[in-house]
Every structure is written in C-alpha cells, then in structure tokens.
PDB file of C-alpha atoms and ligand atoms in Angstrom:
ATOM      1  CA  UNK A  17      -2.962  12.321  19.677  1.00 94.00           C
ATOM      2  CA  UNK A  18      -5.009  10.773  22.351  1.00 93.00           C
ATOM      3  CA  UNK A  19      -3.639   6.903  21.534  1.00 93.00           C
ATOM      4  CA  UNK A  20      -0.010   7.921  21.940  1.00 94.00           C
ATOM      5  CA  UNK A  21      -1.213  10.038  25.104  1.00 94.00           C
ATOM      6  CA  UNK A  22       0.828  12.595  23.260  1.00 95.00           C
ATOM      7  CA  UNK A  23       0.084  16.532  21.663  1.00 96.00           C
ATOM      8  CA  UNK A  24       2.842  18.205  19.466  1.00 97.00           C
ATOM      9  CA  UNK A  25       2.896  21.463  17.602  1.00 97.00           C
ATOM     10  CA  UNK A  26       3.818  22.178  13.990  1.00 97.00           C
ATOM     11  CA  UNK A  27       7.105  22.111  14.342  1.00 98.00           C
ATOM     12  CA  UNK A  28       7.446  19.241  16.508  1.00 98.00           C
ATOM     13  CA  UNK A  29       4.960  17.145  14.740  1.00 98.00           C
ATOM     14  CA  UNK A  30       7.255  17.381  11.534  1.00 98.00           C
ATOM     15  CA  UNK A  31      10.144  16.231  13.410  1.00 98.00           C
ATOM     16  CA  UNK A  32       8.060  13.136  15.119  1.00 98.00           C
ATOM     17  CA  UNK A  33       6.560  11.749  12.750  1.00 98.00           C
ATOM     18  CA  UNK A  34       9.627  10.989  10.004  1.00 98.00           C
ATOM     19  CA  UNK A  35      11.781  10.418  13.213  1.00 98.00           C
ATOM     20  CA  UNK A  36       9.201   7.491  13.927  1.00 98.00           C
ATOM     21  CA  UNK A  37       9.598   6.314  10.387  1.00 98.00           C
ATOM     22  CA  UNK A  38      12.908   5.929  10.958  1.00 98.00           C
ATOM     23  CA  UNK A  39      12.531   3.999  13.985  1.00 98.00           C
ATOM     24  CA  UNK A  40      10.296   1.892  12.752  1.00 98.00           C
ATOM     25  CA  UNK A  41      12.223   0.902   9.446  1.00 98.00           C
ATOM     26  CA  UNK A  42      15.211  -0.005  11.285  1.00 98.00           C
ATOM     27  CA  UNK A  43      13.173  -1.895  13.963  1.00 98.00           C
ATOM     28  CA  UNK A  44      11.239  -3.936  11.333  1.00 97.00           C
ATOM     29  CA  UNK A  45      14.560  -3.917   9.020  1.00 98.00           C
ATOM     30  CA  UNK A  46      12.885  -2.809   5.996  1.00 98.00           C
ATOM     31  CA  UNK A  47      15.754  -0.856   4.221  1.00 98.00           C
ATOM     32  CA  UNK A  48      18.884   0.994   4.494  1.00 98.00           C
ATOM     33  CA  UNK A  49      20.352   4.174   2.430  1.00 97.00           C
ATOM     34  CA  UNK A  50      22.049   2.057   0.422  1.00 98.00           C
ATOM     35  CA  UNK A  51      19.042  -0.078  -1.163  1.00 98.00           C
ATOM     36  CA  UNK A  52      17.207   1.548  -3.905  1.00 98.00           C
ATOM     37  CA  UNK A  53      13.337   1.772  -3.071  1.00 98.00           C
ATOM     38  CA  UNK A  54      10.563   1.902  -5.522  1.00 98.00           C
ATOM     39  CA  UNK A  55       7.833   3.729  -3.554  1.00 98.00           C
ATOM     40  CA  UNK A  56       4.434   3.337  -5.455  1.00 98.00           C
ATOM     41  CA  UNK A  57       2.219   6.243  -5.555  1.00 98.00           C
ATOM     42  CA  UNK A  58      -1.245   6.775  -6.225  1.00 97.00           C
ATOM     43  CA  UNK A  59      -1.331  10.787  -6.006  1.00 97.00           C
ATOM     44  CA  UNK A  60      -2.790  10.238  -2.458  1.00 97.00           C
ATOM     45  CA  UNK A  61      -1.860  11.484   0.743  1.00 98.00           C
ATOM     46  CA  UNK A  62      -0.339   8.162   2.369  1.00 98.00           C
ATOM     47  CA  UNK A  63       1.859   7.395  -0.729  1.00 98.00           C
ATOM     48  CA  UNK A  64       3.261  10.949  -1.757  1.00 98.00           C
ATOM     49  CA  UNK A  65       3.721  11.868   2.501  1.00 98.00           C
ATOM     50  CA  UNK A  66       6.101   8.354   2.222  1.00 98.00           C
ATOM     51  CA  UNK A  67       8.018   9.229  -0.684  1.00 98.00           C
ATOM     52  CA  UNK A  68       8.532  13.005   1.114  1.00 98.00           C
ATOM     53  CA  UNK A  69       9.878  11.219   4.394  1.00 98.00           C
ATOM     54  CA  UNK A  70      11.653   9.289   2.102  1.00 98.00           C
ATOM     55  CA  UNK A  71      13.225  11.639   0.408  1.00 98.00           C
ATOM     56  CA  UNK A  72      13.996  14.276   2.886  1.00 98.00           C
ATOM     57  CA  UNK A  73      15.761  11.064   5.047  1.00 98.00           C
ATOM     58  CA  UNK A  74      17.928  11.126   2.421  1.00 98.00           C
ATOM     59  CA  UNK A  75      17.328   7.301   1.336  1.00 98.00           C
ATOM     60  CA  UNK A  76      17.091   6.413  -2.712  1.00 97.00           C
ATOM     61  CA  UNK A  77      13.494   6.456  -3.365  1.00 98.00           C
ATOM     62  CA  UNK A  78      11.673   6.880  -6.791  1.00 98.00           C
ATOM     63  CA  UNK A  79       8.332   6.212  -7.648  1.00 98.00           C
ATOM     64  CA  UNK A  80       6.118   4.402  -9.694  1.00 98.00           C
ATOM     65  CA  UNK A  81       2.619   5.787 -10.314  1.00 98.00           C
ATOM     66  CA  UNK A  82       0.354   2.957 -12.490  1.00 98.00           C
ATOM     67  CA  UNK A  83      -2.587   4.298 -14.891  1.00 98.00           C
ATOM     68  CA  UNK A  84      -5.708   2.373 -13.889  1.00 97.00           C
ATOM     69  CA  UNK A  85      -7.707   3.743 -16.698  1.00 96.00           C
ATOM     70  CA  UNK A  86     -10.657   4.763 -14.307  1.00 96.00           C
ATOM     71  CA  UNK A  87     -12.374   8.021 -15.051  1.00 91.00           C
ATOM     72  CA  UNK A  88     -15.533   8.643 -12.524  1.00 82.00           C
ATOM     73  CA  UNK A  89     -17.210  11.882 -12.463  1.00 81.00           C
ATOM     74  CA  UNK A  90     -13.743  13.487 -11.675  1.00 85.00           C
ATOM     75  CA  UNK A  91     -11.515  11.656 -14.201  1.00 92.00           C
ATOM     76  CA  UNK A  92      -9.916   9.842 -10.967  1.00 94.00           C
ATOM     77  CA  UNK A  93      -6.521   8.256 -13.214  1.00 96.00           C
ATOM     78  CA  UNK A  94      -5.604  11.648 -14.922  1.00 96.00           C
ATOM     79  CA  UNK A  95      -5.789  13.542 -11.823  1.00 96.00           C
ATOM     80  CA  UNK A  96      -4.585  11.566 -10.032  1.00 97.00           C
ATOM     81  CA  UNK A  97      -0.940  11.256 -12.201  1.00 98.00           C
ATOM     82  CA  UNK A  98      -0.828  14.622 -12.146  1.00 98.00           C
ATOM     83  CA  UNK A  99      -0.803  15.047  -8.354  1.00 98.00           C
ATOM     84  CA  UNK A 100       2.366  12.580  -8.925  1.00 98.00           C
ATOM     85  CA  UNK A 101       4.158  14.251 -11.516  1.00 98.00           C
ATOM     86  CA  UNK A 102       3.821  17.671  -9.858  1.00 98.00           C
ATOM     87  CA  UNK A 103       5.311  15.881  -6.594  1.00 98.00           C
ATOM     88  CA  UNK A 104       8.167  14.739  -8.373  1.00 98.00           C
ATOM     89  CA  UNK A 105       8.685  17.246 -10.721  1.00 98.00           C
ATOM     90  CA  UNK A 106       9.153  20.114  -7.758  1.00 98.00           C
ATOM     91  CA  UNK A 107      11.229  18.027  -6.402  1.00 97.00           C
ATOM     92  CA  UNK A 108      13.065  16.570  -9.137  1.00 98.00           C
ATOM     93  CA  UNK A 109      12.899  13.091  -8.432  1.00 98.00           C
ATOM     94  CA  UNK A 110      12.147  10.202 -11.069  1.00 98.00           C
ATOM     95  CA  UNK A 111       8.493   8.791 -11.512  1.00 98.00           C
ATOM     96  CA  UNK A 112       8.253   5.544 -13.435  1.00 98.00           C
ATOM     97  CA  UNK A 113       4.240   5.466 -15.170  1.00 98.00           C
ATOM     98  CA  UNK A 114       2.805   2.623 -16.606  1.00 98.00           C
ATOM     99  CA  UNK A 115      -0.402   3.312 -18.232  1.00 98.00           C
ATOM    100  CA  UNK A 116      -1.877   0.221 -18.357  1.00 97.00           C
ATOM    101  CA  UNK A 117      -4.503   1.450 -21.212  1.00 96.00           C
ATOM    102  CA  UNK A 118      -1.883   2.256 -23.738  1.00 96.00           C
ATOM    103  CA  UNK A 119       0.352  -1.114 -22.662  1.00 96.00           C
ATOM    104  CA  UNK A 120      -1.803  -3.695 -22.200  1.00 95.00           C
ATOM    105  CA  UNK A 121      -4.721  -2.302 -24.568  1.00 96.00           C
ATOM    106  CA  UNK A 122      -7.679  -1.804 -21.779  1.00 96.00           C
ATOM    107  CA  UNK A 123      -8.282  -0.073 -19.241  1.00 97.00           C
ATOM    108  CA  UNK A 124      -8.750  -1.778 -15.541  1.00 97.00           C
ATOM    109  CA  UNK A 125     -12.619  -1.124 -15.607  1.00 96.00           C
ATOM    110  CA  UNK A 126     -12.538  -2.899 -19.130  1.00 96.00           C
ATOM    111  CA  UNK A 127     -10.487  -6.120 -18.101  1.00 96.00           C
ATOM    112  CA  UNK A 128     -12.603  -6.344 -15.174  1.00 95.00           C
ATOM    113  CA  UNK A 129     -15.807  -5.911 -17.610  1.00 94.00           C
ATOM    114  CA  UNK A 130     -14.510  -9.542 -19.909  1.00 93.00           C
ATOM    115  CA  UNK A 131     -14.168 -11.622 -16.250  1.00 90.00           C
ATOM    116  CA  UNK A 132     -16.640 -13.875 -15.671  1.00 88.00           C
ATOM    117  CA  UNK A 133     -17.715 -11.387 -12.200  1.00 86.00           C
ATOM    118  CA  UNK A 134     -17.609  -8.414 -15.102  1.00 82.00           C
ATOM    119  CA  UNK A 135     -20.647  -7.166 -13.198  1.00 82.00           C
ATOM    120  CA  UNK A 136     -18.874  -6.466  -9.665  1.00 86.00           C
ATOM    121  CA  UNK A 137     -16.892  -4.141  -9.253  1.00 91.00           C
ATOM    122  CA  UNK A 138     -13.402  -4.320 -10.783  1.00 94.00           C
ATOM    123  CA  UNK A 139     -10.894  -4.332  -7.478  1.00 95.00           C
ATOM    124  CA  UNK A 140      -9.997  -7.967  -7.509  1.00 94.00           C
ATOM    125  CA  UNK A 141      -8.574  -7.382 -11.008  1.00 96.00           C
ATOM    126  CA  UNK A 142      -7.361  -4.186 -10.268  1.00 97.00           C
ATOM    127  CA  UNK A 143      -5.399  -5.672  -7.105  1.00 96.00           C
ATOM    128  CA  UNK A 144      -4.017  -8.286  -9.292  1.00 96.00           C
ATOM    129  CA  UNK A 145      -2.605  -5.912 -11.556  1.00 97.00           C
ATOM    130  CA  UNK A 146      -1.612  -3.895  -9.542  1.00 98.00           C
ATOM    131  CA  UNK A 147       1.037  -6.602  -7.870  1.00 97.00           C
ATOM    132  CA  UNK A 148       1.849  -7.359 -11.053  1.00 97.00           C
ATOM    133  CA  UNK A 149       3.181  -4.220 -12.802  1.00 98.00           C
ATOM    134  CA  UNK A 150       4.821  -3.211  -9.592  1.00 98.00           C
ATOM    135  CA  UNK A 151       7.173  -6.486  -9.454  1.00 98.00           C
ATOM    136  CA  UNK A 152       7.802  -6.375 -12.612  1.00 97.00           C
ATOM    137  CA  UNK A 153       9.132  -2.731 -12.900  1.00 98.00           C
ATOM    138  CA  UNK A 154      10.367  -3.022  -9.460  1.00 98.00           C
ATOM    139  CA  UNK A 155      12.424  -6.160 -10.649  1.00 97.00           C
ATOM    140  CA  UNK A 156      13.448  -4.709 -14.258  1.00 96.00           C
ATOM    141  CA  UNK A 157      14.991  -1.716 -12.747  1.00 98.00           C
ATOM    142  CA  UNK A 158      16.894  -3.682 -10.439  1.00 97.00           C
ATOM    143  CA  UNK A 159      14.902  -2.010  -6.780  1.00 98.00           C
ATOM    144  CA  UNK A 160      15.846  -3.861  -3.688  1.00 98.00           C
ATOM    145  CA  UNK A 161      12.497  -3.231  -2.155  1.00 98.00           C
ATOM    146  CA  UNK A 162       8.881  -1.880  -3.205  1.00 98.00           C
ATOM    147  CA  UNK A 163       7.207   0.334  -0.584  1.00 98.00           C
ATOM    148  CA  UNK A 164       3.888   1.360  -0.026  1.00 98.00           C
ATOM    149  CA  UNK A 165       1.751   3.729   2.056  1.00 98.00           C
ATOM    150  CA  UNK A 166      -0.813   1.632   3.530  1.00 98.00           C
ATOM    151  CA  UNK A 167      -1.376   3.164   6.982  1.00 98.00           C
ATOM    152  CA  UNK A 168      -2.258   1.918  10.260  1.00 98.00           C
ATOM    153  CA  UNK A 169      -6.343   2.251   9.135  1.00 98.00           C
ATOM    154  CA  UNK A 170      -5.757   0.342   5.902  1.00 97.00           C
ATOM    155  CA  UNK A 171      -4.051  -2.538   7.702  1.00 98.00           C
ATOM    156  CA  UNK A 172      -6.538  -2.570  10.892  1.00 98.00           C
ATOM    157  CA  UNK A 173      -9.068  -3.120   8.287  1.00 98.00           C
ATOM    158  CA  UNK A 174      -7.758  -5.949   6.288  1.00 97.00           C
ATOM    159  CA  UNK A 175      -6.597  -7.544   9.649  1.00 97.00           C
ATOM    160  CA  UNK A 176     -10.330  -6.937  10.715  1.00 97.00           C
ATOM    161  CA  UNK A 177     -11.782  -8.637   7.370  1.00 96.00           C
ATOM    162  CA  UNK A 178      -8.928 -11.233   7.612  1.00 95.00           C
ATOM    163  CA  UNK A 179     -10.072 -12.177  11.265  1.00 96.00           C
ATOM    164  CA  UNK A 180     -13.585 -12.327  10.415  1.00 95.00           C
ATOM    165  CA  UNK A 181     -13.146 -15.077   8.073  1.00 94.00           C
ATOM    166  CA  UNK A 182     -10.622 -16.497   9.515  1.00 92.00           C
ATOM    167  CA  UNK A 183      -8.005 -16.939   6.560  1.00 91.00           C
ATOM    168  CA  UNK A 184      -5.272 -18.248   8.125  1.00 88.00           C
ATOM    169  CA  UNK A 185      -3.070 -18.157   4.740  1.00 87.00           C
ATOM    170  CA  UNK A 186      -3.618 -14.228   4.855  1.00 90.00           C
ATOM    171  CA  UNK A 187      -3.440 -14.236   8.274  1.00 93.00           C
ATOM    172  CA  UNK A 188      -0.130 -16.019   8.243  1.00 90.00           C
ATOM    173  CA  UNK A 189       1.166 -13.440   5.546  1.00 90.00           C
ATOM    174  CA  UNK A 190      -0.260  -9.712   6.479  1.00 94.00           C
ATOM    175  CA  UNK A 191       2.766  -8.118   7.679  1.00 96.00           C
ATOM    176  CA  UNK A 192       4.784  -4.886   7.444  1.00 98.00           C
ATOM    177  CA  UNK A 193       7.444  -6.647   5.606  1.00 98.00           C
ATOM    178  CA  UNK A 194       6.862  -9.192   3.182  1.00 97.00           C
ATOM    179  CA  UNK A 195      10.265 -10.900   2.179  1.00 96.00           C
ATOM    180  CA  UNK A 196      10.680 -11.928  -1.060  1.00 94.00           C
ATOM    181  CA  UNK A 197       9.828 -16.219  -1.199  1.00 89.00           C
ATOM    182  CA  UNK A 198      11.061 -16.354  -4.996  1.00 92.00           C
ATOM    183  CA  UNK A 199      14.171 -14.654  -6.706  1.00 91.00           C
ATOM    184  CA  UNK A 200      11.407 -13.398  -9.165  1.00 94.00           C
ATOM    185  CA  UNK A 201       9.560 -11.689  -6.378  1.00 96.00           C
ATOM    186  CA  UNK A 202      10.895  -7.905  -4.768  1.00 97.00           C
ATOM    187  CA  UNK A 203      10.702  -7.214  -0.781  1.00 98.00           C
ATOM    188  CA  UNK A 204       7.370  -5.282   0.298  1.00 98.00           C
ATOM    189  CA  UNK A 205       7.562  -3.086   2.954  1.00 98.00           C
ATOM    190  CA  UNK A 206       5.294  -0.041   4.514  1.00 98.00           C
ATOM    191  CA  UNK A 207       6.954   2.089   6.815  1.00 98.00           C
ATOM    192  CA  UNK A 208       3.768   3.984   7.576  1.00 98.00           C
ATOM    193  CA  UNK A 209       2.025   0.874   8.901  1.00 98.00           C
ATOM    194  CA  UNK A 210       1.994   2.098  12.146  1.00 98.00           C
ATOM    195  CA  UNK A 211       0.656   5.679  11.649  1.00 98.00           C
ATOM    196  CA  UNK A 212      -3.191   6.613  11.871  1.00 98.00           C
ATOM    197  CA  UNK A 213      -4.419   7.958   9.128  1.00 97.00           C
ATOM    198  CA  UNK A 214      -4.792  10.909  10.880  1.00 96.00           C
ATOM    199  CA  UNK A 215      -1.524  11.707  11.065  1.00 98.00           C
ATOM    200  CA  UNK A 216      -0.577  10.764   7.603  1.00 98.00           C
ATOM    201  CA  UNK A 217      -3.302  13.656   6.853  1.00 98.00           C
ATOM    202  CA  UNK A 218      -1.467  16.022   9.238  1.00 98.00           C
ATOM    203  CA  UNK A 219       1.656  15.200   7.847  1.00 98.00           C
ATOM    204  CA  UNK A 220       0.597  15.930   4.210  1.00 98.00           C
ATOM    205  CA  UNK A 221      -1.037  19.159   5.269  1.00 98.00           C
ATOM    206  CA  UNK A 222       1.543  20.475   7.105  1.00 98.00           C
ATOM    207  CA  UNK A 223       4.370  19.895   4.678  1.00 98.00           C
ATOM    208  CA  UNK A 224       1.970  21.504   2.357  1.00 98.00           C
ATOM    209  CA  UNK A 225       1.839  18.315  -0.376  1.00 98.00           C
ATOM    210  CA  UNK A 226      -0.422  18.660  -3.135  1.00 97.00           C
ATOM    211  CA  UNK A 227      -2.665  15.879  -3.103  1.00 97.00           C
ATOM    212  CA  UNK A 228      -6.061  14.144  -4.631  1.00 96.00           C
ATOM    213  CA  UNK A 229      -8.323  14.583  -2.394  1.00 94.00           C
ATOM    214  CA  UNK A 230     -10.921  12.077  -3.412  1.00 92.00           C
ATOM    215  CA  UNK A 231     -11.022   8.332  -3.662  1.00 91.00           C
ATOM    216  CA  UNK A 232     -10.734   5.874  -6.578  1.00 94.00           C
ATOM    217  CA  UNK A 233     -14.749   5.607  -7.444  1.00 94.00           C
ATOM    218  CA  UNK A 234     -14.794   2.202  -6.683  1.00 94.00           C
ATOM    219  CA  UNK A 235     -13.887   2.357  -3.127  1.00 92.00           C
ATOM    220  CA  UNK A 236     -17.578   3.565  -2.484  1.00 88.00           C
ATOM    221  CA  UNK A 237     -19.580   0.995  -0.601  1.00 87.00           C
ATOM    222  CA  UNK A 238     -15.953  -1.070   0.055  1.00 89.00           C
ATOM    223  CA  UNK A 239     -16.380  -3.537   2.790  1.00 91.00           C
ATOM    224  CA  UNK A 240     -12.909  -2.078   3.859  1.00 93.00           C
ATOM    225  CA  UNK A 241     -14.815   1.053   4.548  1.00 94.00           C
ATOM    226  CA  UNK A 242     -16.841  -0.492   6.581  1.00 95.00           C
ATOM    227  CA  UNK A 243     -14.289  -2.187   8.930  1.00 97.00           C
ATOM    228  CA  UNK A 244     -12.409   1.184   9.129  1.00 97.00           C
ATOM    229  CA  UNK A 245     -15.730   2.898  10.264  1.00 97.00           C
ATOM    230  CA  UNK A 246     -15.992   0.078  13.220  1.00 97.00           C
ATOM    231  CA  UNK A 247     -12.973   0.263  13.850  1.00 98.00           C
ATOM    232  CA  UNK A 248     -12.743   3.976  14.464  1.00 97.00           C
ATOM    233  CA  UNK A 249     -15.665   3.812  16.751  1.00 98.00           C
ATOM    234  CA  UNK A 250     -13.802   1.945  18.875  1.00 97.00           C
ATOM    235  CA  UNK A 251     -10.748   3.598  19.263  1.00 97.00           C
ATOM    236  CA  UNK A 252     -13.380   6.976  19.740  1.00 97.00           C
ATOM    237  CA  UNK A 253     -14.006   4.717  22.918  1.00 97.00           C
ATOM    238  CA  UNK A 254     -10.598   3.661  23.583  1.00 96.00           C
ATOM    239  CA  UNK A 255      -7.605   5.456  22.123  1.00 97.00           C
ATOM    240  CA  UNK A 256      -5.130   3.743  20.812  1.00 97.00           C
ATOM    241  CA  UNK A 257      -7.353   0.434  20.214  1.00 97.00           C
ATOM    242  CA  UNK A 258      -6.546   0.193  16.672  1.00 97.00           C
ATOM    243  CA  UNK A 259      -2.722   0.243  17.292  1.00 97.00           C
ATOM    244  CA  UNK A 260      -3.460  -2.539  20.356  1.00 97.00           C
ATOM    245  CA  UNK A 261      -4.929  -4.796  17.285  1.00 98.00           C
ATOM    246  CA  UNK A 262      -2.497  -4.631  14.784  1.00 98.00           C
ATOM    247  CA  UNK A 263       0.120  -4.957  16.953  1.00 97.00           C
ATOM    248  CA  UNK A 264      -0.857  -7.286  19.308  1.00 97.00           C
ATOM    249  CA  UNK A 265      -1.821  -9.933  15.979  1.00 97.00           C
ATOM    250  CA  UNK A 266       1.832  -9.114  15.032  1.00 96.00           C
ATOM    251  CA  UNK A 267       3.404 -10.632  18.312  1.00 96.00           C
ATOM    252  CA  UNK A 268       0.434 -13.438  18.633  1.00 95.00           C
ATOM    253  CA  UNK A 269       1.811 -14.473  15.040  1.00 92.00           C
ATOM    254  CA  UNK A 270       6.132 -14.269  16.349  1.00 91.00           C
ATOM    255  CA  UNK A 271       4.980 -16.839  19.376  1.00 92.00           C
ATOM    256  CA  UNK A 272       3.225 -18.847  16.803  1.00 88.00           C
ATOM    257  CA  UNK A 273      -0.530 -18.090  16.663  1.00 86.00           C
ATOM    258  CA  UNK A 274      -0.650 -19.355  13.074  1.00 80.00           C
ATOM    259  CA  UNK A 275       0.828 -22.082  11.291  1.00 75.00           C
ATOM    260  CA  UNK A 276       2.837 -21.717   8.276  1.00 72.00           C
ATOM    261  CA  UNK A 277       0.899 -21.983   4.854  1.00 62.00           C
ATOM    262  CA  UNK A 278       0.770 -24.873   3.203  1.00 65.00           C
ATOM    263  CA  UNK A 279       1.717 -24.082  -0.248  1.00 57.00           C
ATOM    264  CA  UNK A 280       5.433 -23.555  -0.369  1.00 54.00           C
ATOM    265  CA  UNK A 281       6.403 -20.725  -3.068  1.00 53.00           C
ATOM    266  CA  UNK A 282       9.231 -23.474  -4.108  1.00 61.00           C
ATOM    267  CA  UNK A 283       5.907 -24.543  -5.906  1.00 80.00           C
ATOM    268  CA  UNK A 284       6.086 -21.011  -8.398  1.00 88.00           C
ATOM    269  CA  UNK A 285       6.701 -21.717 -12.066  1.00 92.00           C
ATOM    270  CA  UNK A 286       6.852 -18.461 -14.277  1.00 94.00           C
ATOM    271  CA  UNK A 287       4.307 -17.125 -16.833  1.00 96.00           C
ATOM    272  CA  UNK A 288       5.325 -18.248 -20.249  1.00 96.00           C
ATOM    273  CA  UNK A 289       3.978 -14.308 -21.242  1.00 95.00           C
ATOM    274  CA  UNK A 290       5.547 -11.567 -18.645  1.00 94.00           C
ATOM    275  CA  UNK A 291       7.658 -14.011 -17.010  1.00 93.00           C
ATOM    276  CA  UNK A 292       6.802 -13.647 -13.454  1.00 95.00           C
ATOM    277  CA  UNK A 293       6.386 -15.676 -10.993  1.00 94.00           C
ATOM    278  CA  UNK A 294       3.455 -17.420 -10.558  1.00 94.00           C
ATOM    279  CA  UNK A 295       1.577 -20.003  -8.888  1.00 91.00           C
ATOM    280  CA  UNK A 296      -0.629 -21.436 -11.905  1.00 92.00           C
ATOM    281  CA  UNK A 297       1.184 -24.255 -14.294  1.00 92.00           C
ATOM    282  CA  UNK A 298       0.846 -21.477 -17.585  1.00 94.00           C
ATOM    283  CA  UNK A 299      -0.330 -17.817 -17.849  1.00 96.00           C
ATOM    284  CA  UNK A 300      -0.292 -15.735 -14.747  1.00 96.00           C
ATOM    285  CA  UNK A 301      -3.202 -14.349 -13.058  1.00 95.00           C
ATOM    286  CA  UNK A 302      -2.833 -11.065 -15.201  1.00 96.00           C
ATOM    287  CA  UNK A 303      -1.635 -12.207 -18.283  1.00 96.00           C
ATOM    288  CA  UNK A 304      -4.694 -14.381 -18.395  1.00 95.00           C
ATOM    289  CA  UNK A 305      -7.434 -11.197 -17.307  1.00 94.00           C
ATOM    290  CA  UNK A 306      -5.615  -8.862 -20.156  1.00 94.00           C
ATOM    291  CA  UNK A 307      -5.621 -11.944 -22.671  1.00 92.00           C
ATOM    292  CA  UNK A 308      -9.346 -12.977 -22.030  1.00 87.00           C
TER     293      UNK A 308
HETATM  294  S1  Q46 B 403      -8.776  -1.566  -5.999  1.00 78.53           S
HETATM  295 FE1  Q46 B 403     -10.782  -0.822  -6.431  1.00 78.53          FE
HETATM  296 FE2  Q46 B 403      -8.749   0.536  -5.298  1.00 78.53          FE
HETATM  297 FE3  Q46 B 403      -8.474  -0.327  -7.815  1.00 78.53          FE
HETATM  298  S2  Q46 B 403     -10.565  -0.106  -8.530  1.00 78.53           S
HETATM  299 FE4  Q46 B 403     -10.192   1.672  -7.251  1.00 78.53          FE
HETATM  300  S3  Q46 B 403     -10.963   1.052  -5.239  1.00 78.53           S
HETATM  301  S4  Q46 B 403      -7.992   1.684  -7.052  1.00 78.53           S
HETATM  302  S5  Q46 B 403      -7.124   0.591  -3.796  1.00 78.53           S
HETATM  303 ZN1   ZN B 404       2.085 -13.118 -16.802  1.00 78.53          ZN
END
C-alpha cells in the first residue's frame, strides 16, 4: 500500500484494516455499540466487507438489501440478493428486503421509463429511491443510523464531479457523516470512506466473502467511472493523491471554504403519501416518479 507507505501480510492486513474502521468511527463519531445500525447492502464487495467489520466489532448491525428490479444480461437484482441473503444467512444476522417491483408495482428501469428523461438512463430515479426506502425502513424500525459502503474511490469521484461544477450546496454537504437536519430524517454515515477500493477488495477476498462480482448494468459509460479512472492515474503518479483530495476538501470545508446552504431543512413539509420528509409543498420526489 504505496499511499500509506505501508505493506502488511494476511494476517496483519485483517487486523488493520477493521482496527482503522474503528478509528475512524470514533474519530468522525459515527456510532457506538449501543446504537442500532442499518447497513445497506447491495451484494457488493464494499457493502457486505462493512457489515462483516461490523459485525465481527461486535456493534448491532443488520441490513437492508433493496430490489431494483434490473435484470441485464446477468439478472443483476436476483443475484445480487442472493449474494446478501447467503451473507446473512451464514452468519445469521437479519436482512430487511424491499422489492420495490412487488411494493410499489414497477420496477426501477420502468419508473425511470414514465419520466419525462425516460430515455436516459434510470440512476437519477434510482438514487431517489434509493434514499427513500432506506429512511423510511431505517426510521420504521427505529435505527439510530444508516451506513453505507461508499469507499474512498466512490467519494474521490463525486468530490471530483462536485468540484468540476462547482456545486457549492453538494459541496457544502458531501461528508462522511451526514447528521440528520429533520426528526423525519436518520444519520448517514460510511465508515469505509477512507479506504481505497483496493483494500475493500483485499478485505473481501481475504475474509473469503461471497460477492457479485459485476456491476449494476447501468453503471457502464457512468461519468463517475470516468472521474475514478483520472483519478487513479494520478495517484499511479503520486500515491496517496486520492486520500490528499478527499481529505484535504474535508478540512478546507471545517475552516470555512464553503458557505452554508441556503435552504434551511426547517423548510421540509412531509409527503401527504409515505410521509417523509420532503422539500416539495405535496408528493415527494418518489411518491411522485412511482405515481406518474
Ligand atoms: S444508480 Fe444507476 Fe447504480 Fe441504480 S441504476 Fe444501477 S448504476 S444501481 S449505484
Ligand atoms: Zn412520498
């Protein structure tokens, strides 16, 4: 691990890298053992190596897989959930599923298909979903905190896209905690935020998890991609450059880089349907995709 000027074996590597975790979510005060976390997976290697560390740390962490509905060449959803369930089965921990096909009556690809931008690719209302089915269980099931495994790659990237455009609301909110602004809203944290993806990989291998292997279908052409591919050329150059950028934004931000947003979440009313909060004066963002 040239950017932590650092090379560990098997055995050590498995004691680093949840040791780190640990550090880092007492650092960034993302949890303790005695709040119940909701750790959504996706089958994947970044979300099922979380729930491991978070299990084997001994902290109260179930899962929540969602059913997107998306098929591809390699049926990407039902593989997918059953990469979950076989995690938490062997392990005997609870998985909550939400298939949003069979709840909400279409399928992710579908919804996406009725918007008026039915020909682009369906990620914005896949995103939206997504946030919206994960507060609400996380929030009916009385969680203290949703977690997810977006690694050091994944946030380098939106940082990257965020900073290219210059979004200062985004900007101001990107973070590795995201504290809940409305008592209708759970706590986001990711504890593997600052981990290369390479060693959320290593990690998964070397515990021996069982994971899907490919990516949603979609993701093919992503700008994200794109950003990660830059980004890893430069830290081919100079190790440790992606780490340097995400961290480095984070203090720039604490010293006051970036003003606060304007719109104050005291603003929220709550969607006459699902009864979340939301920012529009009637239906929610999602409510008014699966009604359309
Ligand atoms: S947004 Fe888009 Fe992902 Fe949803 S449709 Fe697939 S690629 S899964 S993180
Ligand atoms: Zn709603």
């Amino acid at each position: 691990m040239r950017q932590h000027k650092l090379g560990l074996c098997k055995t050590h590597f498995l004691e680093w890298l949840p040791q780190q975790t640990e550090r880092f979510i007492t650092k960034y005060k993302m949890f303790s053992r005695a709040d119940k976390v909701l750790v959504a997976v996706s089958g994947g290697k970044d979300s099922l190596a979380l729930w491991d560390i978070l299990n084997e740390a001994g902290y109260q962490a179930d899962g929540l897989y969602i059913g997107l509905g998306i098929e591809g060449e390699q049926n990407y959803s039902e593989r997918s959930l059953r990469f979950s369930q076989r995690f938490a089965e062997a392990r005997g921990l609870k998985l909550h599923t939400v298939d949003i096909q069979r709840e909400y009556g279409s399928s992710i690809p579908e919804i996406a298909e009725r918007t008026p931008k039915g020909d682009e690719k369906p990620c914005a209302v896949c995103g939206v979903s997504k946030r919206n089915i994960m507060n609400r269980v996380a929030r009916q099931h009385g969680y203290d905190v949703l977690a997810t495994g977006h690694n050091l790659d994944d946030e380098a990237a939106v940082l990257f896209s965020n900073t290219m455009h210059w979004l200062g609301n985004y900007l101001q909110r990107q973070s590795p905690v995201l504290e809940a602004a409305h008592p209708g809203l759970v706590r986001k944290v990711k504890p593997l935020f600052r981990f290369y993806e390479r060693e959320t990989a290593a990690y998964a291998l070397l515990r021996g998890i069982d994971y899907i292997y490919e990516e949603c279908p979609f993701s093919v052409g992503a700008k994200s991609i794109y950003y990660k591919e830059i980004l890893n050329r430069m830290e081919a150059d100079r190790p440790g450059a992606k780490l340097i950028f995400y961290l480095s934004f984070l203090r720039a931000r604490e010293t006051g880089l970036f003003a606060e947003p304007q719109r104050t979440t005291g603003e929220l009313s709550t969607c006459p349907n699902c009864g979340q909060p939301t920012a529009s004066p009637d239906l929610c963002a999602f409510c008014r995709m699966v009604a359309a």
